[in-house]
PDB file of C-alpha atoms in Angstrom:
ATOM      1  CA  MET A1206     -12.283  16.935  49.813  1.00 51.00           C
ATOM      2  CA  PRO A1207     -10.490  17.714  46.455  1.00 56.00           C
ATOM      3  CA  GLU A1208     -12.731  18.594  43.561  1.00 62.00           C
ATOM      4  CA  ALA A1209     -13.112  15.757  41.183  1.00 60.00           C
ATOM      5  CA  GLY A1210     -12.168  16.986  37.682  1.00 57.00           C
ATOM      6  CA  PRO A1211     -13.161  15.426  34.363  1.00 60.00           C
ATOM      7  CA  PRO A1212     -11.990  12.107  33.947  1.00 54.00           C
ATOM      8  CA  THR A1213      -8.787  11.169  32.211  1.00 55.00           C
ATOM      9  CA  ARG A1214      -8.802   9.304  28.981  1.00 59.00           C
ATOM     10  CA  VAL A1215      -6.320   6.367  29.098  1.00 58.00           C
ATOM     11  CA  ASP A1216      -5.604   5.140  25.373  1.00 67.00           C
ATOM     12  CA  THR A1217      -5.571   1.255  25.378  1.00 85.00           C
ATOM     13  CA  ALA A1218      -5.107   1.095  21.799  1.00 93.00           C
ATOM     14  CA  PHE A1219      -4.356   3.210  18.723  1.00 95.00           C
ATOM     15  CA  PHE A1220      -5.711   3.425  15.291  1.00 96.00           C
ATOM     16  CA  VAL A1221      -4.530   3.442  11.820  1.00 97.00           C
ATOM     17  CA  VAL A1222      -6.485   4.710   8.692  1.00 97.00           C
ATOM     18  CA  VAL A1223      -5.608   3.774   5.301  1.00 98.00           C
ATOM     19  CA  ASN A1224      -7.098   5.190   2.047  1.00 97.00           C
ATOM     20  CA  GLY A1225      -5.739   5.203  -1.239  1.00 97.00           C
ATOM     21  CA  GLN A1226      -6.402   3.083  -4.353  1.00 97.00           C
ATOM     22  CA  VAL A1227      -4.495   0.214  -6.848  1.00 97.00           C
ATOM     23  CA  GLU A1228      -3.632   2.600  -9.211  1.00 96.00           C
ATOM     24  CA  ALA A1229      -2.048   0.800 -12.128  1.00 95.00           C
ATOM     25  CA  GLY A1230      -0.161  -1.930 -13.408  1.00 95.00           C
ATOM     26  CA  GLU A1231       2.856  -2.910 -16.064  1.00 93.00           C
ATOM     27  CA  PHE A1232       2.216  -6.237 -17.581  1.00 93.00           C
ATOM     28  CA  PRO A1233       2.996  -7.931 -20.581  1.00 89.00           C
ATOM     29  CA  TYR A1234      -0.910  -9.092 -20.696  1.00 88.00           C
ATOM     30  CA  ASP A1235      -4.308  -7.682 -21.488  1.00 87.00           C
ATOM     31  CA  ASP A1236      -7.435  -7.906 -19.675  1.00 90.00           C
ATOM     32  CA  LEU A1237      -6.024  -7.806 -16.359  1.00 95.00           C
ATOM     33  CA  TYR A1238      -7.862  -7.340 -13.004  1.00 96.00           C
ATOM     34  CA  VAL A1239      -6.546  -7.307  -9.227  1.00 96.00           C
ATOM     35  CA  ARG A1240      -7.843  -8.649  -5.858  1.00 96.00           C
ATOM     36  CA  TYR A1241      -6.205  -7.380  -2.920  1.00 97.00           C
ATOM     37  CA  ALA A1242      -6.437  -8.596   0.700  1.00 96.00           C
ATOM     38  CA  PHE A1243      -4.805  -7.414   3.923  1.00 96.00           C
ATOM     39  CA  SER A1244      -2.841  -9.560   6.517  1.00 94.00           C
ATOM     40  CA  PHE A1245      -2.041  -8.504   9.712  1.00 95.00           C
ATOM     41  CA  GLY A1246      -1.106  -9.810  13.122  1.00 93.00           C
ATOM     42  CA  PRO A1247      -3.494 -11.228  16.125  1.00 94.00           C
ATOM     43  CA  ASP A1248      -3.511  -8.225  18.165  1.00 95.00           C
ATOM     44  CA  TRP A1249      -5.097  -6.028  14.957  1.00 97.00           C
ATOM     45  CA  SER A1250      -8.520  -5.747  13.995  1.00 97.00           C
ATOM     46  CA  VAL A1251     -10.351  -4.018  11.260  1.00 97.00           C
ATOM     47  CA  VAL A1252     -12.594  -1.446  12.969  1.00 97.00           C
ATOM     48  CA  ASP A1253     -14.302  -0.168   9.487  1.00 97.00           C
ATOM     49  CA  GLY A1254     -13.735  -0.870   5.732  1.00 96.00           C
ATOM     50  CA  ILE A1255     -13.102  -3.581   3.233  1.00 93.00           C
ATOM     51  CA  GLU A1256     -10.678  -5.952   4.132  1.00 94.00           C
ATOM     52  CA  THR A1257     -10.774  -7.663   0.611  1.00 95.00           C
ATOM     53  CA  GLY A1258     -11.350  -5.966  -2.994  1.00 95.00           C
ATOM     54  CA  LEU A1259     -11.798  -7.259  -6.616  1.00 95.00           C
ATOM     55  CA  SER A1260     -11.294  -4.581  -9.352  1.00 96.00           C
ATOM     56  CA  GLN A1261     -12.831  -4.861 -13.050  1.00 94.00           C
ATOM     57  CA  ILE A1262     -11.110  -5.966 -15.837  1.00 93.00           C
ATOM     58  CA  ALA A1263      -8.954  -3.451 -17.654  1.00 93.00           C
ATOM     59  CA  ARG A1264      -7.499  -3.183 -21.063  1.00 90.00           C
ATOM     60  CA  LYS A1265      -4.150  -1.881 -22.318  1.00 86.00           C
ATOM     61  CA  ILE A1266      -4.730   0.920 -24.925  1.00 76.00           C
ATOM     62  CA  GLN A1267      -3.604  -0.017 -28.320  1.00 76.00           C
ATOM     63  CA  GLY A1268      -0.249   1.105 -29.468  1.00 72.00           C
ATOM     64  CA  CYS A1269       0.840   2.355 -25.719  1.00 73.00           C
ATOM     65  CA  ASP A1270       2.857   1.206 -23.325  1.00 79.00           C
ATOM     66  CA  ASN A1271       2.199  -1.915 -21.010  1.00 81.00           C
ATOM     67  CA  SER A1272       0.208   0.123 -18.618  1.00 90.00           C
ATOM     68  CA  VAL A1273      -3.047  -1.490 -17.493  1.00 93.00           C
ATOM     69  CA  VAL A1274      -5.275   1.406 -15.119  1.00 93.00           C
ATOM     70  CA  TRP A1275      -7.818   0.205 -12.321  1.00 96.00           C
ATOM     71  CA  ASN A1276      -7.662   3.259 -10.067  1.00 96.00           C
ATOM     72  CA  PHE A1277      -9.633   0.830  -7.395  1.00 97.00           C
ATOM     73  CA  PRO A1278     -10.326   2.515  -4.274  1.00 97.00           C
ATOM     74  CA  VAL A1279      -8.930   0.992  -0.691  1.00 97.00           C
ATOM     75  CA  ASP A1280     -10.516   2.394   2.552  1.00 97.00           C
ATOM     76  CA  ILE A1281      -9.789   0.463   5.799  1.00 98.00           C
ATOM     77  CA  SER A1282      -9.429   1.309   9.558  1.00 98.00           C
ATOM     78  CA  PHE A1283      -7.308  -1.043  11.846  1.00 98.00           C
ATOM     79  CA  LYS A1284      -7.101  -0.891  15.770  1.00 97.00           C
ATOM     80  CA  SER A1285      -4.264  -2.539  17.773  1.00 96.00           C
ATOM     81  CA  THR A1286      -2.574  -2.532  20.930  1.00 92.00           C
ATOM     82  CA  ASN A1287       0.898  -3.028  19.429  1.00 91.00           C
ATOM     83  CA  ALA A1288       2.667  -2.654  16.198  1.00 93.00           C
ATOM     84  CA  HIS A1289       3.830  -6.322  15.715  1.00 93.00           C
ATOM     85  CA  GLY A1290       2.025  -7.720  12.893  1.00 93.00           C
ATOM     86  CA  TRP A1291       1.819  -4.425  11.111  1.00 96.00           C
ATOM     87  CA  PRO A1292      -0.631  -4.385   8.061  1.00 96.00           C
ATOM     88  CA  ARG A1293       0.525  -5.506   4.853  1.00 96.00           C
ATOM     89  CA  MET A1294      -1.564  -5.490   1.540  1.00 97.00           C
ATOM     90  CA  CYS A1295      -1.047  -8.494  -0.722  1.00 95.00           C
ATOM     91  CA  VAL A1296      -2.324  -8.381  -4.131  1.00 96.00           C
ATOM     92  CA  SER A1297      -2.681 -10.912  -6.781  1.00 95.00           C
ATOM     93  CA  VAL A1298      -3.267 -10.307 -10.589  1.00 95.00           C
ATOM     94  CA  TYR A1299      -5.362 -12.200 -12.744  1.00 94.00           C
ATOM     95  CA  GLY A1300      -6.046 -12.187 -16.778  1.00 92.00           C
ATOM     96  CA  VAL A1301      -7.732 -14.050 -19.078  1.00 86.00           C
ATOM     97  CA  ASP A1302      -5.985 -16.628 -21.175  1.00 82.00           C
ATOM     98  CA  PRO A1303      -7.135 -17.474 -24.898  1.00 80.00           C
ATOM     99  CA  LEU A1304      -9.121 -20.036 -24.094  1.00 78.00           C
ATOM    100  CA  GLY A1305     -11.099 -17.703 -21.448  1.00 83.00           C
ATOM    101  CA  ARG A1306      -9.852 -19.275 -18.141  1.00 81.00           C
ATOM    102  CA  ASP A1307      -8.366 -17.111 -15.458  1.00 87.00           C
ATOM    103  CA  VAL A1308      -4.961 -17.129 -14.938  1.00 88.00           C
ATOM    104  CA  VAL A1309      -2.447 -15.986 -12.267  1.00 91.00           C
ATOM    105  CA  ARG A1310      -0.582 -13.156 -13.598  1.00 93.00           C
ATOM    106  CA  GLY A1311       1.459 -12.073 -10.404  1.00 92.00           C
ATOM    107  CA  TYR A1312       1.166 -12.173  -6.608  1.00 93.00           C
ATOM    108  CA  GLY A1313       2.912  -9.317  -4.525  1.00 93.00           C
ATOM    109  CA  SER A1314       2.837  -7.541  -1.126  1.00 94.00           C
ATOM    110  CA  VAL A1315       3.587  -4.459   0.533  1.00 96.00           C
ATOM    111  CA  LEU A1316       3.695  -2.981   4.125  1.00 96.00           C
ATOM    112  CA  VAL A1317       1.426  -0.347   4.858  1.00 97.00           C
ATOM    113  CA  PRO A1318       3.483   2.653   5.706  1.00 96.00           C
ATOM    114  CA  PRO A1319       3.795   3.122   9.418  1.00 93.00           C
ATOM    115  CA  PHE A1320       3.896   6.821   9.263  1.00 93.00           C
ATOM    116  CA  ALA A1321       1.011   9.443   8.591  1.00 94.00           C
ATOM    117  CA  GLY A1322       1.382  10.864   4.905  1.00 94.00           C
ATOM    118  CA  GLU A1323       0.864  10.212   1.210  1.00 96.00           C
ATOM    119  CA  TYR A1324       2.689   7.412  -0.523  1.00 97.00           C
ATOM    120  CA  ASP A1325       3.560   5.964  -3.929  1.00 97.00           C
ATOM    121  CA  ARG A1326       4.565   2.239  -3.542  1.00 98.00           C
ATOM    122  CA  PHE A1327       5.513  -0.164  -6.431  1.00 98.00           C
ATOM    123  CA  ILE A1328       4.746  -3.851  -5.660  1.00 97.00           C
ATOM    124  CA  HIS A1329       7.063  -5.990  -7.910  1.00 96.00           C
ATOM    125  CA  THR A1330       4.888  -9.365  -8.614  1.00 95.00           C
ATOM    126  CA  TYR A1331       5.982 -12.921  -9.163  1.00 92.00           C
ATOM    127  CA  THR A1332       4.029 -16.255 -10.168  1.00 89.00           C
ATOM    128  CA  PRO A1333       4.844 -19.551  -8.868  1.00 87.00           C
ATOM    129  CA  VAL A1334       6.928 -21.737 -11.605  1.00 84.00           C
ATOM    130  CA  PRO A1335       6.193 -25.589 -11.763  1.00 81.00           C
ATOM    131  CA  SER A1336       8.788 -27.788 -10.085  1.00 79.00           C
ATOM    132  CA  SER A1337       9.570 -29.501 -13.575  1.00 80.00           C
ATOM    133  CA  PRO A1338       9.574 -29.079 -17.184  1.00 81.00           C
ATOM    134  CA  TRP A1339       6.819 -31.648 -17.823  1.00 81.00           C
ATOM    135  CA  GLN A1340       4.500 -29.926 -15.313  1.00 78.00           C
ATOM    136  CA  ARG A1341       4.868 -26.710 -16.991  1.00 76.00           C
ATOM    137  CA  PHE A1342       4.144 -28.436 -20.203  1.00 78.00           C
ATOM    138  CA  VAL A1343       0.958 -30.147 -19.169  1.00 79.00           C
ATOM    139  CA  SER A1344      -0.007 -26.676 -17.440  1.00 74.00           C
ATOM    140  CA  LEU A1345      -0.399 -25.494 -20.857  1.00 71.00           C
ATOM    141  CA  PHE A1346      -2.913 -27.750 -22.010  1.00 74.00           C
ATOM    142  CA  THR A1347      -4.699 -28.476 -18.786  1.00 73.00           C
ATOM    143  CA  GLY A1348      -5.325 -24.822 -17.967  1.00 69.00           C
ATOM    144  CA  SER A1349      -3.987 -25.491 -14.267  1.00 73.00           C
ATOM    145  CA  TYR A1350      -1.170 -23.302 -13.997  1.00 76.00           C
ATOM    146  CA  ALA A1351       0.863 -23.216 -10.750  1.00 72.00           C
ATOM    147  CA  GLU A1352      -0.797 -20.728  -8.218  1.00 76.00           C
ATOM    148  CA  PHE A1353      -0.731 -20.497  -4.419  1.00 79.00           C
ATOM    149  CA  TYR A1354      -3.468 -21.869  -2.576  1.00 72.00           C
ATOM    150  CA  ASP A1355      -3.863 -18.864  -0.317  1.00 76.00           C
ATOM    151  CA  SER A1356      -3.191 -15.643  -1.698  1.00 75.00           C
ATOM    152  CA  ASN A1357      -2.084 -13.905   1.470  1.00 76.00           C
ATOM    153  CA  PHE A1358       0.711 -16.659   1.437  1.00 77.00           C
ATOM    154  CA  VAL A1359       2.992 -13.622  -0.190  1.00 82.00           C
ATOM    155  CA  GLY A1360       2.198 -11.612   3.032  1.00 77.00           C
ATOM    156  CA  GLN A1361       4.039 -14.066   5.100  1.00 76.00           C
ATOM    157  CA  GLY A1362       7.361 -15.255   5.756  1.00 71.00           C
ATOM    158  CA  ILE A1363       6.745 -18.731   6.534  1.00 72.00           C
ATOM    159  CA  ASN A1364       8.046 -21.426   4.159  1.00 70.00           C
ATOM    160  CA  ARG A1365       8.645 -19.150   1.256  1.00 66.00           C
ATOM    161  CA  GLU A1366      11.930 -19.848   0.768  1.00 69.00           C
ATOM    162  CA  VAL A1367      11.417 -23.043  -0.868  1.00 72.00           C
ATOM    163  CA  THR A1368       8.857 -21.628  -3.581  1.00 77.00           C
ATOM    164  CA  ARG A1369      10.627 -21.096  -7.079  1.00 78.00           C
ATOM    165  CA  VAL A1370       9.047 -17.922  -8.695  1.00 84.00           C
ATOM    166  CA  GLU A1371       9.737 -15.834 -11.643  1.00 85.00           C
ATOM    167  CA  SER A1372       9.327 -12.099 -12.092  1.00 88.00           C
ATOM    168  CA  LYS A1373       6.077 -10.842 -13.837  1.00 89.00           C
ATOM    169  CA  GLY A1374       5.191  -7.185 -13.465  1.00 94.00           C
ATOM    170  CA  VAL A1375       4.899  -4.152 -11.340  1.00 97.00           C
ATOM    171  CA  VAL A1376       1.543  -2.623  -9.378  1.00 97.00           C
ATOM    172  CA  LYS A1377       1.502   0.833  -8.412  1.00 97.00           C
ATOM    173  CA  VAL A1378      -0.513   1.609  -5.220  1.00 98.00           C
ATOM    174  CA  LYS A1379      -1.431   5.140  -3.793  1.00 98.00           C
ATOM    175  CA  PHE A1380      -1.433   5.365   0.315  1.00 97.00           C
ATOM    176  CA  SER A1381      -2.745   7.853   2.471  1.00 97.00           C
ATOM    177  CA  VAL A1382      -2.369   6.910   5.894  1.00 97.00           C
ATOM    178  CA  MET A1383      -3.388   8.727   9.410  1.00 96.00           C
ATOM    179  CA  SER A1384      -2.741   7.177  12.903  1.00 94.00           C
ATOM    180  CA  ARG A1385      -4.382   8.271  16.170  1.00 93.00           C
ATOM    181  CA  GLY A1386      -3.283   7.415  19.663  1.00 91.00           C
ATOM    182  CA  MET A1387       0.253   6.090  18.904  1.00 89.00           C
ATOM    183  CA  GLU A1388       2.378   8.527  20.538  1.00 87.00           C
ATOM    184  CA  ALA A1389       0.456   7.734  23.854  1.00 86.00           C
ATOM    185  CA  LEU A1390       1.414   4.352  24.027  1.00 87.00           C
ATOM    186  CA  GLY A1391       5.143   5.140  23.324  1.00 85.00           C
ATOM    187  CA  TYR A1392       5.208   5.098  19.464  1.00 85.00           C
ATOM    188  CA  ALA A1393       7.216   7.423  17.360  1.00 82.00           C
ATOM    189  CA  THR A1394       4.782   8.980  14.735  1.00 78.00           C
ATOM    190  CA  THR A1395       7.453  11.033  12.767  1.00 78.00           C
ATOM    191  CA  VAL A1396      10.670  10.274  11.159  1.00 72.00           C
ATOM    192  CA  ASP A1397      13.865  11.912  12.508  1.00 64.00           C
ATOM    193  CA  LEU A1398      16.001  12.129   9.608  1.00 54.00           C
ATOM    194  CA  ARG A1399      19.003  13.461  11.990  1.00 56.00           C
ATOM    195  CA  ALA A1400      18.915  10.062  13.695  1.00 54.00           C
ATOM    196  CA  CYS A1401      19.623   8.067  10.307  1.00 49.00           C
TER     197      CYS A1401
END
């Protein structure tokens, strides 16, 4: 009778760990804060960490460029059985107008890098534009500017082709990505530059 060895482990899922920070932004506005959220497919789940975050209000340094620094930490771990619906970070930048109302200053999204390593990503942000000049004029007085009902809308590809937007600023995000179990399920974990 053959001897029974230690049981072999069969991986049925892989894990992706994302650390980093929403570092800074370049905007022509002051008193800004940022909200981030992750959107991902139905086969993905959050194992540990925070799926959404809201930073402090940051101000520009007088006499310097348009930089606003948040250094807001990001720490989340995912588990999945396939790569479809890879996680995407959606950011919304808000500011305070002269009357003290919260106003959207930019939306944007970036795909979490698919390979382990350290990354700097720049998210170009935009805001929706009212559909008529009259609505734009009225929004100045009512304080109800055009914005998305769901801020994760920017991480989806559905119905975005009919949305009119204008560019607003850039958000810098630092990612540190680690993965485990992807090779066992047949996914490449490094980039072969010779194949490109």
